[in-house]
Amino acid sequence: MTRALVTGIGGQDGSYLAERLLAEGTEVHALVLHDEAQPPYCPPEVTLHVGDLADVAATRRLVLDLAPDEVYNLAAISSVAQSWAEPDLVSRVNGHAAVALLESARQVGEHVRVVQASSAEIFGEPDQMPQSEQTPVRPLNPYGAAKAYAHLSVAVQRQRGLHASSLILYNHESPRRPTRFVTRKITAGVAAIAQGRASGLVLGNLDARRDWGWAPDYVDAMVRAARTEAPDDYVIATGVGHTVRDFAQVAFRCAGIADWEHLVSSDSGLTRPADATALVGDASHAREALGWAPTLGFEDVVAALVAADLAAGAT
Ligand code: GDP
């Protein structure tokens, strides 16, 4: 039986990944922080190990004890906004701890396969659109800088013989995404307006452009990367960019509200010190080498989130 260790089980990707691995008969172990002893969407069949990924020595003992076949490192401080407030914490968790985990996995033995959840934020404000694996790594915020360190370290360990892939994940969403992200903030807000529980929505930069995909598709890419014979860096994205304004427009339309612009305001207090304005990815390499393709496009993703928030608000 294949044994997998998943870090970051408390996030949307961790929960979808655990469901996917369990469904195919993989034994799933997960590292959880003390304060999330039973993560919200974590299936009960997952064996939980309490610990902090950033406690490098304890994590190494766990990895060596478990000797997993596959390690998925999804644990991270996932908010770019928070990374401005706590750059040291973000560098420890998203950077240093990931690098230590790679070394721990290497010590397990030659059979181990590692998938690192990297991020489009490593590209910062890129000169080219869409971005590919060849785009210069030039982060603009502490989150991107820490993720870049982990990303580059995957390549270093791969050159040393470790089966390790870094997936440069573009924004990917689901109803399990917390509302601190703009997508769920919008769809939860739209549902509240449609149901008479709110009268407006305050956002930050409406012109930021993102490539928004469907989280379970991105989890599928992670499993494919672990199972391929050719570990590598892979951009995982839909290839289509939309602005925050586009997202809001489609979300209101999905809730039956055509005349929406007066319901949204932009507060400069919510804009970021530096914000990538055009992150759109070219996943050709993943399509060719991993046979990966997204199953849902932008409008489907928005519709799924709005439907879930309308259903939740109606109960
Ligand atoms: P990120 O791309 O991982 O930082 O994901 P987010 O969903 O947090 O942000 C996506 C984009 O939406 C960024 O460019 C934000 O600046 C922009 N944005 C605009 N208004 C808001 C808002 O009210 N909340 C958040 N979180 N982001 C916003």
CSV table of C-alpha atoms and ligand atoms in Angstrom, one decimal:
chain,number,residue,atom,x,y,z
A,1,MET,CA,0.0,0.0,0.0
A,2,THR,CA,1.2,3.5,-0.9
A,3,ARG,CA,1.7,5.7,2.1
A,4,ALA,CA,1.5,9.5,1.8
A,5,LEU,CA,2.3,12.3,4.1
A,6,VAL,CA,0.4,15.6,3.6
A,7,THR,CA,1.2,18.8,5.3
A,8,GLY,CA,-1.3,21.6,5.2
A,9,ILE,CA,-4.3,19.3,5.6
A,10,GLY,CA,-6.3,22.2,7.0
A,11,GLY,CA,-6.4,24.0,3.7
A,12,GLN,CA,-8.7,23.4,0.8
A,13,ASP,CA,-6.0,21.6,-1.2
A,14,GLY,CA,-5.1,19.3,1.7
A,15,SER,CA,-8.7,18.2,2.2
A,16,TYR,CA,-9.3,17.5,-1.5
A,17,LEU,CA,-5.9,15.7,-1.8
A,18,ALA,CA,-6.7,13.5,1.2
A,19,GLU,CA,-10.1,12.5,-0.3
A,20,ARG,CA,-8.5,11.8,-3.6
A,21,LEU,CA,-5.7,9.6,-2.1
A,22,LEU,CA,-8.0,7.7,0.2
A,23,ALA,CA,-10.4,7.0,-2.6
A,24,GLU,CA,-7.6,5.2,-4.5
A,25,GLY,CA,-6.5,3.2,-1.5
A,26,THR,CA,-3.5,5.3,-0.3
A,27,GLU,CA,-2.8,5.4,3.4
A,28,VAL,CA,-2.8,9.1,4.3
A,29,HIS,CA,-1.0,10.7,7.2
A,30,ALA,CA,-1.2,14.4,7.9
A,31,LEU,CA,0.7,16.9,10.0
A,32,VAL,CA,-1.6,19.3,11.9
A,33,LEU,CA,-0.9,22.3,14.0
A,34,HIS,CA,-2.1,22.1,17.7
A,35,ASP,CA,-4.8,24.7,17.1
A,36,GLU,CA,-6.5,22.7,14.3
A,37,ALA,CA,-6.5,19.3,15.9
A,38,GLN,CA,-9.4,18.2,13.6
A,39,PRO,CA,-9.2,20.3,10.5
A,40,PRO,CA,-12.7,21.2,9.1
A,41,TYR,CA,-12.8,19.2,5.9
A,42,CYS,CA,-10.3,16.5,6.8
A,43,PRO,CA,-11.7,12.9,6.2
A,44,PRO,CA,-11.7,10.8,9.4
A,45,GLU,CA,-9.6,8.1,7.8
A,46,VAL,CA,-6.6,10.3,7.8
A,47,THR,CA,-4.0,9.6,10.5
A,48,LEU,CA,-3.3,13.0,12.1
A,49,HIS,CA,0.1,13.8,13.7
A,50,VAL,CA,0.2,17.0,15.8
A,51,GLY,CA,3.2,19.2,15.2
A,52,ASP,CA,4.5,22.3,13.6
A,53,LEU,CA,6.2,21.9,10.2
A,54,ALA,CA,8.5,24.7,11.3
A,55,ASP,CA,9.8,22.5,14.2
A,56,VAL,CA,12.3,21.0,11.8
A,57,ALA,CA,13.7,18.4,14.2
A,58,ALA,CA,10.3,17.0,15.2
A,59,THR,CA,9.1,17.0,11.6
A,60,ARG,CA,12.3,15.1,10.5
A,61,ARG,CA,11.7,12.4,13.2
A,62,LEU,CA,8.1,12.0,12.0
A,63,VAL,CA,9.1,11.7,8.3
A,64,LEU,CA,11.9,9.2,9.1
A,65,ASP,CA,9.5,7.2,11.3
A,66,LEU,CA,6.7,7.1,8.7
A,67,ALA,CA,9.0,6.6,5.7
A,68,PRO,CA,6.3,7.7,3.3
A,69,ASP,CA,6.3,6.9,-0.4
A,70,GLU,CA,4.9,10.3,-1.2
A,71,VAL,CA,5.2,13.7,0.6
A,72,TYR,CA,3.0,16.6,-0.4
A,73,ASN,CA,4.1,19.9,1.1
A,74,LEU,CA,1.0,22.1,1.1
A,75,ALA,CA,1.6,23.7,4.5
A,76,ALA,CA,2.1,27.4,4.2
A,77,ILE,CA,1.0,30.7,5.5
A,78,SER,CA,-1.2,31.2,2.5
A,79,SER,CA,-2.1,34.8,2.7
A,80,VAL,CA,0.0,37.3,0.7
A,81,ALA,CA,-1.5,40.1,2.7
A,82,GLN,CA,-0.5,38.4,6.0
A,83,SER,CA,3.1,38.0,4.7
A,84,TRP,CA,3.5,41.8,4.9
A,85,ALA,CA,2.6,41.7,8.6
A,86,GLU,CA,4.7,38.7,9.5
A,87,PRO,CA,7.6,38.2,7.1
A,88,ASP,CA,9.7,36.3,9.5
A,89,LEU,CA,7.0,33.7,10.3
A,90,VAL,CA,6.3,33.4,6.5
A,91,SER,CA,10.0,32.8,5.7
A,92,ARG,CA,10.2,30.1,8.4
A,93,VAL,CA,7.1,28.2,7.4
A,94,ASN,CA,7.0,28.7,3.6
A,95,GLY,CA,10.7,28.7,3.1
A,96,HIS,CA,13.0,27.2,5.7
A,97,ALA,CA,10.5,24.4,6.8
A,98,ALA,CA,10.0,23.4,3.2
A,99,VAL,CA,13.7,23.1,2.6
A,100,ALA,CA,14.1,21.0,5.7
A,101,LEU,CA,11.3,18.7,4.7
A,102,LEU,CA,13.0,18.1,1.3
A,103,GLU,CA,16.1,17.0,3.1
A,104,SER,CA,14.1,14.8,5.5
A,105,ALA,CA,12.4,13.1,2.5
A,106,ARG,CA,15.8,12.6,0.9
A,107,GLN,CA,17.0,10.8,4.0
A,108,VAL,CA,14.0,8.4,3.8
A,109,GLY,CA,15.4,6.7,0.7
A,110,GLU,CA,15.3,6.6,-3.0
A,111,HIS,CA,11.7,5.5,-3.4
A,112,VAL,CA,10.3,8.7,-1.9
A,113,ARG,CA,8.5,11.3,-4.1
A,114,VAL,CA,8.0,14.9,-3.1
A,115,VAL,CA,5.5,17.5,-4.4
A,116,GLN,CA,6.0,21.1,-3.3
A,117,ALA,CA,3.1,23.5,-3.7
A,118,SER,CA,4.8,26.5,-5.2
A,119,SER,CA,3.0,29.6,-6.3
A,120,ALA,CA,2.7,32.1,-9.1
A,121,GLU,CA,3.8,34.7,-6.6
A,122,ILE,CA,7.4,33.7,-7.2
A,123,PHE,CA,7.2,35.6,-10.4
A,124,GLY,CA,6.2,38.9,-8.8
A,125,GLU,CA,5.3,41.4,-11.6
A,126,PRO,CA,6.5,39.4,-14.6
A,127,ASP,CA,7.4,41.0,-17.9
A,128,GLN,CA,5.7,38.3,-19.9
A,129,MET,CA,2.1,37.0,-19.9
A,130,PRO,CA,1.4,34.1,-19.7
A,131,GLN,CA,4.2,32.9,-17.5
A,132,SER,CA,6.0,29.5,-17.9
A,133,GLU,CA,8.6,27.5,-16.0
A,134,GLN,CA,11.2,29.7,-17.8
A,135,THR,CA,9.9,33.0,-16.5
A,136,PRO,CA,12.4,34.7,-14.2
A,137,VAL,CA,11.8,34.2,-10.4
A,138,ARG,CA,11.5,37.7,-9.1
A,139,PRO,CA,9.1,37.9,-6.1
A,140,LEU,CA,7.5,41.1,-4.9
A,141,ASN,CA,6.3,40.2,-1.5
A,142,PRO,CA,7.6,38.1,1.5
A,143,TYR,CA,5.2,35.3,0.6
A,144,GLY,CA,6.6,35.0,-2.9
A,145,ALA,CA,10.2,35.3,-1.6
A,146,ALA,CA,9.8,32.4,0.8
A,147,LYS,CA,8.0,30.3,-1.8
A,148,ALA,CA,10.8,31.1,-4.2
A,149,TYR,CA,13.4,29.8,-1.8
A,150,ALA,CA,11.5,26.5,-1.4
A,151,HIS,CA,10.9,26.3,-5.2
A,152,LEU,CA,14.6,26.7,-6.0
A,153,SER,CA,15.5,24.2,-3.3
A,154,VAL,CA,13.3,21.6,-5.0
A,155,ALA,CA,15.4,21.9,-8.1
A,156,VAL,CA,18.6,21.7,-6.1
A,157,GLN,CA,17.5,18.4,-4.5
A,158,ARG,CA,16.2,17.1,-7.8
A,159,GLN,CA,19.7,17.6,-9.3
A,160,ARG,CA,20.9,15.6,-6.4
A,161,GLY,CA,18.6,12.7,-7.3
A,162,LEU,CA,15.5,13.3,-5.3
A,163,HIS,CA,12.2,12.7,-7.1
A,164,ALA,CA,10.8,16.1,-6.3
A,165,SER,CA,8.5,18.4,-8.3
A,166,SER,CA,7.6,22.0,-7.7
A,167,LEU,CA,4.1,22.9,-8.9
A,168,ILE,CA,3.8,26.6,-9.6
A,169,LEU,CA,0.2,26.9,-8.7
A,170,TYR,CA,-1.9,29.8,-9.9
A,171,ASN,CA,-4.9,30.9,-7.8
A,172,HIS,CA,-7.3,28.0,-7.4
A,173,GLU,CA,-10.6,28.2,-5.6
A,174,SER,CA,-13.4,26.1,-4.1
A,175,PRO,CA,-16.2,26.5,-1.6
A,176,ARG,CA,-13.7,25.5,1.0
A,177,ARG,CA,-11.6,28.6,0.4
A,178,PRO,CA,-11.7,31.0,3.4
A,179,THR,CA,-13.4,34.4,2.8
A,180,ARG,CA,-10.1,36.2,3.4
A,181,PHE,CA,-9.4,35.4,-0.3
A,182,VAL,CA,-11.1,37.7,-2.7
A,183,THR,CA,-13.1,35.0,-4.5
A,184,ARG,CA,-15.0,33.7,-1.5
A,185,LYS,CA,-15.2,37.2,-0.1
A,186,ILE,CA,-17.0,38.2,-3.3
A,187,THR,CA,-19.2,35.2,-3.6
A,188,ALA,CA,-20.2,35.2,0.2
A,189,GLY,CA,-20.9,38.9,-0.2
A,190,VAL,CA,-22.9,38.5,-3.3
A,191,ALA,CA,-25.0,35.7,-1.7
A,192,ALA,CA,-25.6,38.0,1.4
A,193,ILE,CA,-26.7,40.8,-0.9
A,194,ALA,CA,-29.0,38.5,-3.0
A,195,GLN,CA,-30.5,37.2,0.2
A,196,GLY,CA,-31.0,40.7,1.8
A,197,ARG,CA,-28.4,40.2,4.5
A,198,ALA,CA,-26.0,42.9,3.2
A,199,SER,CA,-26.3,46.0,1.2
A,200,GLY,CA,-22.8,46.3,-0.4
A,201,LEU,CA,-19.4,44.9,-0.9
A,202,VAL,CA,-16.1,46.7,-0.2
A,203,LEU,CA,-13.0,45.4,-2.1
A,204,GLY,CA,-9.5,46.6,-2.8
A,205,ASN,CA,-7.8,46.6,-6.2
A,206,LEU,CA,-10.5,45.8,-8.8
A,207,ASP,CA,-8.0,45.8,-11.6
A,208,ALA,CA,-5.7,43.0,-10.3
A,209,ARG,CA,-5.7,40.1,-12.9
A,210,ARG,CA,-5.6,36.5,-11.8
A,211,ASP,CA,-5.8,33.1,-13.4
A,212,TRP,CA,-8.5,31.4,-11.3
A,213,GLY,CA,-8.9,27.6,-11.5
A,214,TRP,CA,-10.8,24.9,-9.6
A,215,ALA,CA,-8.9,23.5,-6.6
A,216,PRO,CA,-9.6,19.8,-7.2
A,217,ASP,CA,-8.0,20.1,-10.6
A,218,TYR,CA,-4.8,21.5,-9.0
A,219,VAL,CA,-4.8,18.6,-6.6
A,220,ASP,CA,-5.1,16.2,-9.6
A,221,ALA,CA,-1.9,17.8,-10.9
A,222,MET,CA,-0.1,17.2,-7.6
A,223,VAL,CA,-0.9,13.4,-7.8
A,224,ARG,CA,0.2,13.3,-11.4
A,225,ALA,CA,3.5,15.0,-10.5
A,226,ALA,CA,4.1,12.4,-7.8
A,227,ARG,CA,3.4,9.5,-10.1
A,228,THR,CA,5.3,10.7,-13.2
A,229,GLU,CA,8.7,9.2,-14.0
A,230,ALA,CA,10.0,12.7,-14.8
A,231,PRO,CA,9.9,15.1,-11.8
A,232,ASP,CA,10.2,18.7,-12.8
A,233,ASP,CA,8.8,22.2,-12.3
A,234,TYR,CA,5.3,22.6,-13.6
A,235,VAL,CA,3.1,25.6,-14.0
A,236,ILE,CA,-0.5,24.7,-13.1
A,237,ALA,CA,-3.0,27.2,-14.5
A,238,THR,CA,-6.0,27.6,-16.8
A,239,GLY,CA,-4.1,30.1,-19.0
A,240,VAL,CA,-7.0,32.6,-18.9
A,241,GLY,CA,-6.8,35.8,-16.8
A,242,HIS,CA,-9.7,37.9,-15.4
A,243,THR,CA,-9.8,40.9,-13.2
A,244,VAL,CA,-11.3,41.1,-9.7
A,245,ARG,CA,-14.0,43.3,-11.4
A,246,ASP,CA,-14.8,40.5,-13.9
A,247,PHE,CA,-15.1,38.1,-11.0
A,248,ALA,CA,-17.5,40.4,-9.2
A,249,GLN,CA,-19.6,40.9,-12.4
A,250,VAL,CA,-20.0,37.2,-13.1
A,251,ALA,CA,-20.7,36.4,-9.4
A,252,PHE,CA,-23.5,39.0,-9.3
A,253,ARG,CA,-24.9,37.6,-12.6
A,254,CYS,CA,-24.9,34.1,-11.2
A,255,ALA,CA,-27.0,35.4,-8.3
A,256,GLY,CA,-29.4,37.1,-10.7
A,257,ILE,CA,-28.2,40.7,-10.2
A,258,ALA,CA,-27.4,42.4,-13.5
A,259,ASP,CA,-27.1,46.0,-12.1
A,260,TRP,CA,-24.2,45.5,-9.7
A,261,GLU,CA,-21.7,48.2,-10.0
A,262,HIS,CA,-23.3,50.5,-7.4
A,263,LEU,CA,-23.1,47.6,-4.9
A,264,VAL,CA,-19.3,47.4,-5.0
A,265,SER,CA,-16.9,50.0,-3.7
A,266,SER,CA,-13.1,50.0,-3.7
A,267,ASP,CA,-11.3,51.0,-0.5
A,268,SER,CA,-7.6,52.0,-0.9
A,269,GLY,CA,-7.1,50.7,2.6
A,270,LEU,CA,-7.5,47.2,1.2
A,271,THR,CA,-5.0,47.5,-1.6
A,272,ARG,CA,-1.5,46.0,-1.0
A,273,PRO,CA,1.9,47.7,-0.8
A,274,ALA,CA,2.8,45.8,-4.0
A,275,ASP,CA,0.4,43.7,-5.9
A,276,ALA,CA,1.0,41.6,-9.0
A,277,THR,CA,-1.5,42.8,-11.5
A,278,ALA,CA,-1.2,40.1,-14.2
A,279,LEU,CA,-0.6,36.6,-13.1
A,280,VAL,CA,-1.7,34.2,-15.8
A,281,GLY,CA,0.0,30.9,-16.4
A,282,ASP,CA,0.9,28.7,-19.4
A,283,ALA,CA,0.5,25.1,-18.3
A,284,SER,CA,1.7,23.6,-21.7
A,285,HIS,CA,4.4,21.6,-20.0
A,286,ALA,CA,2.0,20.0,-17.5
A,287,ARG,CA,-0.4,19.3,-20.3
A,288,GLU,CA,2.2,17.5,-22.3
A,289,ALA,CA,4.3,15.8,-19.6
A,290,LEU,CA,1.6,15.0,-17.1
A,291,GLY,CA,-1.5,14.8,-19.3
A,292,TRP,CA,-3.1,17.4,-17.0
A,293,ALA,CA,-5.9,19.7,-18.0
A,294,PRO,CA,-8.3,21.8,-16.0
A,295,THR,CA,-11.9,20.5,-16.0
A,296,LEU,CA,-13.6,23.8,-15.0
A,297,GLY,CA,-13.1,27.3,-16.5
A,298,PHE,CA,-13.5,30.7,-15.0
A,299,GLU,CA,-17.3,31.0,-15.2
A,300,ASP,CA,-17.8,27.5,-13.9
A,301,VAL,CA,-15.6,28.2,-10.9
A,302,VAL,CA,-17.5,31.5,-10.1
A,303,ALA,CA,-20.8,29.7,-10.5
A,304,ALA,CA,-19.8,26.8,-8.2
A,305,LEU,CA,-18.7,29.3,-5.5
A,306,VAL,CA,-21.8,31.4,-5.8
A,307,ALA,CA,-24.1,28.3,-5.7
A,308,ALA,CA,-22.4,27.0,-2.6
A,309,ASP,CA,-22.6,30.4,-0.8
A,310,LEU,CA,-26.3,30.9,-1.8
A,311,ALA,CA,-27.0,27.3,-0.5
A,312,ALA,CA,-25.1,28.0,2.8
A,313,GLY,CA,-26.9,31.4,3.3
A,314,ALA,CA,-30.3,29.8,2.7
A,315,THR,CA,-30.0,27.3,5.5
B,1,GDP,P1,-3.7,36.0,-3.8
B,1,GDP,O1,-3.6,36.2,-5.3
B,1,GDP,O2,-3.1,34.7,-3.4
B,1,GDP,O3,-3.2,37.1,-3.0
B,1,GDP,O4,-5.2,35.8,-3.5
B,1,GDP,P2,-6.4,36.9,-3.0
B,1,GDP,O5,-7.7,36.2,-3.3
B,1,GDP,O6,-6.2,37.2,-1.6
B,1,GDP,O7,-6.1,38.2,-3.9
B,1,GDP,C1,-6.3,38.1,-5.3
B,1,GDP,C2,-6.2,39.6,-5.8
B,1,GDP,O8,-7.4,40.2,-5.5
B,1,GDP,C3,-5.1,40.4,-5.3
B,1,GDP,O9,-4.5,41.1,-6.4
B,1,GDP,C4,-5.8,41.4,-4.3
B,1,GDP,O10,-5.1,42.6,-4.2
B,1,GDP,C5,-7.1,41.6,-5.0
B,1,GDP,N1,-8.2,42.0,-4.1
B,1,GDP,C6,-9.0,43.1,-4.4
B,1,GDP,N2,-9.8,43.3,-3.4
B,1,GDP,C7,-9.5,42.4,-2.4
B,1,GDP,C8,-10.1,42.1,-1.2
B,1,GDP,O11,-11.0,42.7,-0.7
B,1,GDP,N3,-9.6,41.0,-0.5
B,1,GDP,C9,-8.5,40.2,-1.0
B,1,GDP,N4,-8.0,39.2,-0.3
B,1,GDP,N5,-8.0,40.5,-2.2
B,1,GDP,C10,-8.5,41.6,-2.9
